[in-house]
């Protein structure tokens, strides 16, 4: 059995601004968060990269959709080892591609504005945050207490 990596990566949002930002960064921000997307329990990973230079700042958001049926959300959330195994798989197969998509999009947009961001080609390490699905909320109407005596 091979450990094929089956996923899609899509640029979700891109912003680049000329001029300094009010809150200076010492280094780029790179985060990864996983959550279930639908009734099929497809895992989605949201990546966020924020960078700045002397000439501007920007942020990019990317979505990674896992299309491997053996990596369904119930299998991931079933235990702490399931979450740890999934985090390792994301680090090995998906994180670099997601970072590269964000980095290239930011650099291309910055180049259009005549500056660049000081971003490394290799993805910085990031701990995968795993969002647990929220419990189903009660949808039945509350019973009225009027008229009880």
Coordinates of C-alpha atoms in Angstrom, one line a residue:
X1 CA 0.0 0.0 0.0
X2 CA 1.4 3.4 -1.0
X3 CA 1.0 6.6 1.0
X4 CA -0.3 8.7 -2.0
X5 CA -1.0 12.3 -1.2
X6 CA -4.4 13.2 -2.8
X7 CA -5.4 16.8 -2.3
X8 CA -6.2 20.1 -4.0
X9 CA -4.8 23.6 -3.2
X10 CA -6.6 26.8 -4.0
X11 CA -5.7 30.4 -3.4
X12 CA -8.6 31.8 -1.4
X13 CA -7.6 35.4 -0.8
X14 CA -4.7 37.7 -1.7
X15 CA -4.1 41.3 -0.4
X16 CA -1.0 43.4 -1.0
X17 CA -0.7 47.0 0.2
X18 CA 2.0 49.6 -0.5
X19 CA 3.4 51.4 2.5
X20 CA 4.2 50.3 6.1
X21 CA 1.7 48.5 8.3
X22 CA 0.8 49.9 11.7
X23 CA 1.8 46.7 13.5
X24 CA 5.3 45.8 12.4
X25 CA 6.2 42.1 12.1
X26 CA 9.7 40.8 13.0
X27 CA 9.1 37.7 10.8
X28 CA 6.3 36.4 8.5
X29 CA 3.3 34.7 10.1
X30 CA 2.5 31.2 8.8
X31 CA -0.4 29.2 10.3
X32 CA -2.3 26.1 9.4
X33 CA -5.8 25.1 10.7
X34 CA -7.8 21.9 9.9
X35 CA -11.6 21.6 10.0
X36 CA -14.3 19.4 8.5
X37 CA -16.0 20.9 5.5
X38 CA -19.2 19.0 4.8
X39 CA -21.4 16.0 5.5
X40 CA -18.8 13.9 3.7
X41 CA -16.4 14.8 6.4
X42 CA -13.8 16.0 4.0
X43 CA -10.8 17.6 5.8
X44 CA -9.9 21.1 4.8
X45 CA -6.8 22.9 5.8
X46 CA -6.7 26.7 5.9
X47 CA -3.3 28.3 5.5
X48 CA -2.5 31.9 6.3
X49 CA 0.7 33.8 5.4
X50 CA 1.3 37.4 6.4
X51 CA 4.4 39.2 5.3
X52 CA 5.8 42.7 5.2
X53 CA 8.8 44.6 3.8
X54 CA 9.9 48.3 4.1
X55 CA 7.7 49.0 1.0
X56 CA 4.5 47.2 1.8
X57 CA 2.7 44.3 3.5
X58 CA 0.3 41.6 2.5
X59 CA -1.5 38.4 3.3
X60 CA -2.6 35.3 1.4
X61 CA -5.0 32.6 2.4
X62 CA -5.0 29.2 0.8
X63 CA -7.3 26.2 1.2
X64 CA -6.1 22.6 1.0
X65 CA -8.8 20.0 0.4
X66 CA -7.9 16.4 1.2
X67 CA -9.5 14.0 -1.3
X68 CA -8.2 10.8 0.2
X69 CA -11.1 8.8 1.6
X70 CA -8.8 7.1 4.1
X71 CA -8.2 10.5 5.7
X72 CA -11.8 11.3 6.6
X73 CA -12.7 13.6 9.5
X74 CA -14.1 10.8 11.7
X75 CA -10.8 8.9 11.3
X76 CA -8.8 12.0 12.2
X77 CA -10.9 13.0 15.2
X78 CA -11.4 9.4 16.6
X79 CA -8.3 9.7 18.8
X80 CA -5.3 11.8 19.7
X81 CA -3.1 9.5 17.6
X82 CA -5.4 10.1 14.6
X83 CA -4.9 13.8 14.9
X84 CA -1.2 13.4 15.4
X85 CA -0.9 11.1 12.3
X86 CA -3.0 13.6 10.2
X87 CA -0.8 16.5 11.4
X88 CA 2.3 14.6 10.3
X89 CA 0.8 13.8 6.9
X90 CA -0.1 17.5 6.4
X91 CA 3.5 18.5 7.3
X92 CA 4.9 15.9 4.9
X93 CA 2.6 16.4 1.9
X94 CA 0.5 19.5 2.0
X95 CA 2.1 22.3 4.1
X96 CA 4.9 23.0 1.7
X97 CA 2.6 23.2 -1.3
X98 CA 0.2 25.5 0.5
X99 CA 3.0 27.8 1.7
X100 CA 4.5 27.9 -1.8
X101 CA 1.1 28.9 -3.3
X102 CA 0.8 31.8 -0.7
X103 CA 4.5 32.9 -1.1
X104 CA 4.4 32.9 -4.9
X105 CA 1.0 34.8 -5.0
X106 CA 2.3 37.4 -2.6
X107 CA 5.6 37.9 -4.4
X108 CA 3.9 38.2 -7.8
X109 CA 1.5 40.8 -6.5
X110 CA 4.3 42.7 -4.8
X111 CA 6.3 42.6 -8.0
X112 CA 3.4 44.3 -9.8
X113 CA 3.8 47.0 -7.1
X114 CA 7.6 47.2 -7.5
X115 CA 8.7 45.6 -4.3
X116 CA 9.3 42.1 -2.8
X117 CA 8.8 40.3 0.5
X118 CA 11.7 38.8 2.4
X119 CA 10.2 35.2 2.3
X120 CA 12.2 32.0 2.5
X121 CA 11.5 29.5 -0.3
X122 CA 11.0 26.7 2.3
X123 CA 8.0 26.8 4.5
X124 CA 8.6 27.7 8.1
X125 CA 7.4 25.1 10.6
X126 CA 3.8 25.5 11.7
X127 CA 1.8 23.4 14.2
X128 CA -1.5 22.3 12.7
X129 CA -4.4 23.5 14.7
X130 CA -7.3 21.1 14.6
X131 CA -10.8 22.6 15.1
X132 CA -13.3 20.2 16.5
X133 CA -16.8 20.2 15.0
X134 CA -19.3 22.0 17.1
X135 CA -21.9 19.9 18.7
X136 CA -25.3 20.0 17.0
X137 CA -27.3 22.9 18.5
X138 CA -30.8 22.3 19.8
X139 CA -33.3 23.3 17.2
X140 CA -36.6 22.4 18.9
X141 CA -38.6 25.4 20.2
X142 CA -38.7 25.9 24.0
X143 CA -42.0 25.0 25.6
X144 CA -44.0 27.9 27.0
X145 CA -44.7 28.0 30.8
X146 CA -47.7 30.3 30.3
X147 CA -51.0 29.1 31.7
X148 CA -49.5 26.7 34.2
X149 CA -50.7 27.2 37.7

